[in-house]
Structure formats: structure tokens, C-alpha cells
Amino acid sequence: MNLTEQEPVNLHDLLLIRHKEKTWKKGAYLFQEGDKANEIYYIKSGKVRIGKITPDGREITFRIVNAEDFISEVRLFCTLSTYTVHAKAIEDCECAIIHKDDLEENLLINPGLSAEFMKMMGIHHQKTHSKFRDLILHGKKGALYSTLIRMTNSYGIKTDNGIIIDLSLTNQELANFCGMSREVVNRLLGALKKDGVISIADGNIIIHDLQFLKDEIHCENCPVDICRID
């Protein structure tokens, strides 16, 4: 179907476009590197990790996509390309899938929806840019500290004892976000615990001194919608 122009417009209007629905079990791939990049995904339930395998076999996690968010790793209005990242379900998930051709057709006839879609893509670009900026400028310590800051913005719950990151991660999974080995993350987390900056309880990290992490990486206080891991 074609989506006629309407006011007000928001990204959920994309679901008025012809689409199909599919479910995946935890651990299954929605798509992998090298697959044809011809669809975008709307997460109806569950969580999906966007990542990449490096030539030396390490896994890097770029972001986690939650329910009611979109995965759009396609190049619109260009020759069909392939995915350069993979999308893996970290919980059982259900998605609505919109084909690239249908999306392009509706964006052309609906300027309002096109503007909202471009805004979403711009925010994703800013998130990626800021993350790599921290990796390049501040090294391994900065990579971990900035990841913890982003996690507080995405999954933080404020308590009298600090900010609980309500996302259960192994040290290896945390290392994947930082692009480093688990051993390095273990050492850096140990130092933060020793200094009382963080603690760990029931598998969740608790941030006791968020300002310390920000000061260490000369935090620029980016808007919260940019300084996130989702």
C-alpha cells in the first residue's frame, strides 16, 4: 500500500507501509554480514544486538536495539548493497519487516515521513561518531568509561545507592562494546571497584560516582539521546 501524507507524522507511521512479521528465538540472527541489505526492521518485542566480527575473530557490539525501535542498515535510493554488520537476538523477539523498495516509494510521496526518517538516521550517525571519538581519543580506559556512561543513560535506574545499570551483561559482553579483551575489562573494572566508583550486585553494575567517569574522559555532556548504547 502507499502511505498518504498526514499530520502529524512520526516514525511509527512506517508501519502503515506494507510489511511482514517474523519472530526469532534468542541467539538467532535477523541478518548477517554479507546478506543483501534490502529490509528495515521494527522491533515489536525483545532486544537485538548490532555488531561485527573483526578479521582477527573478535566481536564488537555497536548498539542494542530495544522494543519500539528500528534497525535501518540499508542504503536508500542506491544500488542494492550488503549488510556490513550483523543483528542477533539477545532475547526472543518479534519484528515487522519493511522491504527497501516499499520504504523508498513511501518516503518519496510523504515528505513529512521522509524528514522523520532522516532525523532518525542522523541521530544514529551522531551516536556512532561520538562512540568512535571516545575510542580514538581516550583509549581503552575511555572506551570502558564512556560505555558505562552511555549505559546509565540507556538503562540506568537512580537509587539512593547509585545508578543501577538494569542490563545484565557478562564481562565478555561488556568488552565487546568496548572493542577490547575481557581480561582488560576485568582489570579496569577491578580498579573502579577498588576506588569505590562502581560495585556489582546480582550481575548488575552500580555506578556510585558518575562524575568521576565523566571527568576522566573530559565528557562533553552530549544530549542524552546521543549518549546512549541503544
C-alpha positions in Angstrom: 0.0 0.0 0.0 1.0 3.6 -0.4 1.1 5.8 2.6 -0.6 9.1 2.0 0.7 12.3 3.6 -0.8 13.0 7.0 -0.2 15.3 10.0 1.3 14.9 12.4 3.8 12.4 11.1 6.0 10.1 13.3 8.2 7.1 12.6 5.5 4.6 13.7 3.7 5.6 10.5 6.2 3.4 8.8 4.2 0.5 10.0 1.3 1.6 7.7 3.6 0.5 4.8 3.2 -3.0 3.5 5.3 -5.3 5.7 5.6 -8.8 7.0 6.2 -10.0 10.6 8.5 -12.6 11.9 9.8 -14.0 15.2 13.3 -15.1 16.3 14.5 -17.1 19.2 17.3 -15.8 21.5 20.6 -16.3 19.8 19.2 -16.3 16.2 20.4 -13.8 13.6 18.0 -11.5 11.9 20.7 -10.9 9.3 24.4 -11.4 9.0 27.3 -9.6 7.4 27.2 -10.1 3.6 23.5 -10.7 3.4 21.6 -8.4 0.9 20.7 -5.2 2.7 17.1 -4.8 1.4 14.9 -4.6 4.5 14.5 -2.5 7.7 13.2 -3.9 10.9 10.9 -2.6 13.6 11.3 -4.4 17.0 7.9 -5.2 18.4 9.3 -7.1 21.4 12.7 -8.3 22.6 16.2 -6.9 22.2 18.6 -7.2 19.3 22.4 -6.6 19.3 24.0 -4.9 16.3 27.7 -5.9 15.9 30.5 -7.0 13.8 33.2 -9.7 13.7 36.7 -8.3 13.2 39.2 -10.0 10.9 41.0 -11.5 13.9 37.8 -13.0 15.2 36.8 -10.5 17.9 33.2 -9.5 18.2 32.4 -5.8 18.6 29.0 -4.6 19.7 27.8 -1.3 18.3 24.4 -0.9 20.0 21.4 -2.7 21.4 18.0 -2.2 19.8 15.0 -2.3 22.1 11.3 -2.8 21.5 9.7 0.1 19.5 13.0 1.0 17.8 14.0 0.5 14.2 17.0 -1.3 12.6 17.9 0.5 9.4 21.2 -0.6 8.0 20.3 -0.1 4.3 21.5 2.4 1.8 18.3 4.0 0.4 18.0 5.2 -3.2 21.3 3.4 -4.1 22.2 0.2 -5.8 21.4 -2.8 -3.6 24.3 -3.4 -1.2 25.1 -5.9 1.6 25.0 -5.6 5.4 28.3 -4.7 6.9 27.1 -5.6 10.4 25.0 -8.4 11.9 21.8 -8.3 14.0 21.5 -11.0 16.7 18.5 -11.5 19.0 19.6 -11.4 22.7 16.0 -12.1 23.7 13.2 -13.8 21.9 11.9 -11.1 19.6 9.2 -10.2 17.1 9.7 -7.8 14.3 7.9 -6.0 11.5 10.0 -6.1 8.3 9.6 -3.4 5.5 11.2 -4.0 2.2 13.6 -1.4 0.8 11.6 -0.8 -2.3 8.3 -0.2 -0.4 10.1 2.1 2.0 11.7 4.2 -0.8 8.3 4.5 -2.6 6.6 5.9 0.5 9.4 8.2 1.5 9.2 9.8 -1.9 5.5 10.6 -1.6 5.4 11.6 2.0 7.9 14.4 2.8 7.0 14.5 6.5 7.7 10.8 7.0 10.9 11.2 4.9 12.1 14.1 7.3 11.4 11.9 10.4 13.3 9.0 8.8 16.3 11.3 8.0 16.2 12.6 11.6 16.4 9.1 13.0 19.3 8.2 10.7 21.1 11.4 11.7 20.8 10.5 15.4 22.2 7.1 14.7 25.1 8.7 12.8 25.8 11.0 15.8 25.8 8.1 18.2 28.3 6.2 16.2 30.5 9.2 15.7 30.6 10.1 19.4 31.4 6.5 20.3 34.3 6.2 18.0 35.5 9.6 19.0 35.8 8.3 22.6 37.6 5.2 21.5 40.1 7.1 19.5 40.8 10.0 21.9 40.8 8.2 25.2 42.0 4.6 24.5 40.9 1.5 26.4 40.0 3.3 29.7 38.0 5.9 27.9 36.2 3.2 25.9 35.0 1.5 29.0 34.2 4.7 30.9 32.2 6.1 28.0 30.4 2.8 27.6 29.4 2.8 31.3 28.1 6.4 30.9 26.1 5.5 27.9 24.6 2.5 29.7 23.4 4.7 32.6 21.6 6.9 30.0 20.0 3.9 28.3 19.3 1.5 31.2 20.2 3.5 34.4 17.9 3.4 37.4 18.6 6.0 40.1 18.7 4.8 43.7 20.0 6.1 47.0 23.0 3.8 46.5 23.8 5.0 43.0 22.7 4.3 39.4 21.9 0.7 38.7 22.5 -0.4 35.1 19.5 -2.5 34.5 21.1 -4.7 31.8 22.7 -8.0 32.8 26.0 -8.3 30.9 28.9 -10.7 31.3 32.4 -9.1 31.3 32.9 -10.5 27.8 29.8 -8.8 26.5 30.9 -5.6 28.1 34.3 -6.0 26.5 32.5 -6.4 23.1 31.0 -2.9 23.5 34.5 -1.5 24.1 36.4 -3.4 21.4 38.8 -4.9 23.9 39.6 -8.2 25.6 37.7 -9.5 28.6 41.0 -9.5 30.6 41.5 -5.8 30.1 37.9 -5.1 31.1 38.3 -7.2 34.2 41.4 -5.2 35.3 39.7 -1.8 34.7 36.5 -2.8 36.5 38.6 -4.1 39.4 40.3 -0.8 39.7 37.0 1.1 39.6 35.6 -1.2 42.3 38.7 -0.7 44.5 38.2 3.1 44.2 34.5 2.9 45.1 33.4 4.3 41.7 31.3 1.2 40.9 30.1 -2.0 42.6 28.5 -5.1 41.2 25.4 -6.8 42.7 23.2 -9.6 41.3 25.0 -9.3 37.9 24.3 -5.6 37.5 26.8 -2.8 37.6 26.0 0.1 40.1 27.6 3.5 39.4 28.4 5.3 42.6 30.5 8.2 41.1 29.3 9.0 37.6 31.1 12.4 37.6 34.4 10.6 38.1 33.8 8.7 34.8 32.8 11.9 33.0 35.8 13.9 34.3 38.2 11.1 33.2 37.1 11.3 29.6 36.5 15.1 29.6 32.8 14.4 28.9 31.3 17.0 26.6 27.8 16.4 28.1 26.2 15.4 24.8 22.4 15.3 24.7 21.1 12.1 26.3 19.5 11.0 23.1 23.0 10.8 21.6 25.0 9.5 24.5 23.3 6.1 24.6 24.1 2.5 23.6 20.6 1.8 22.2 
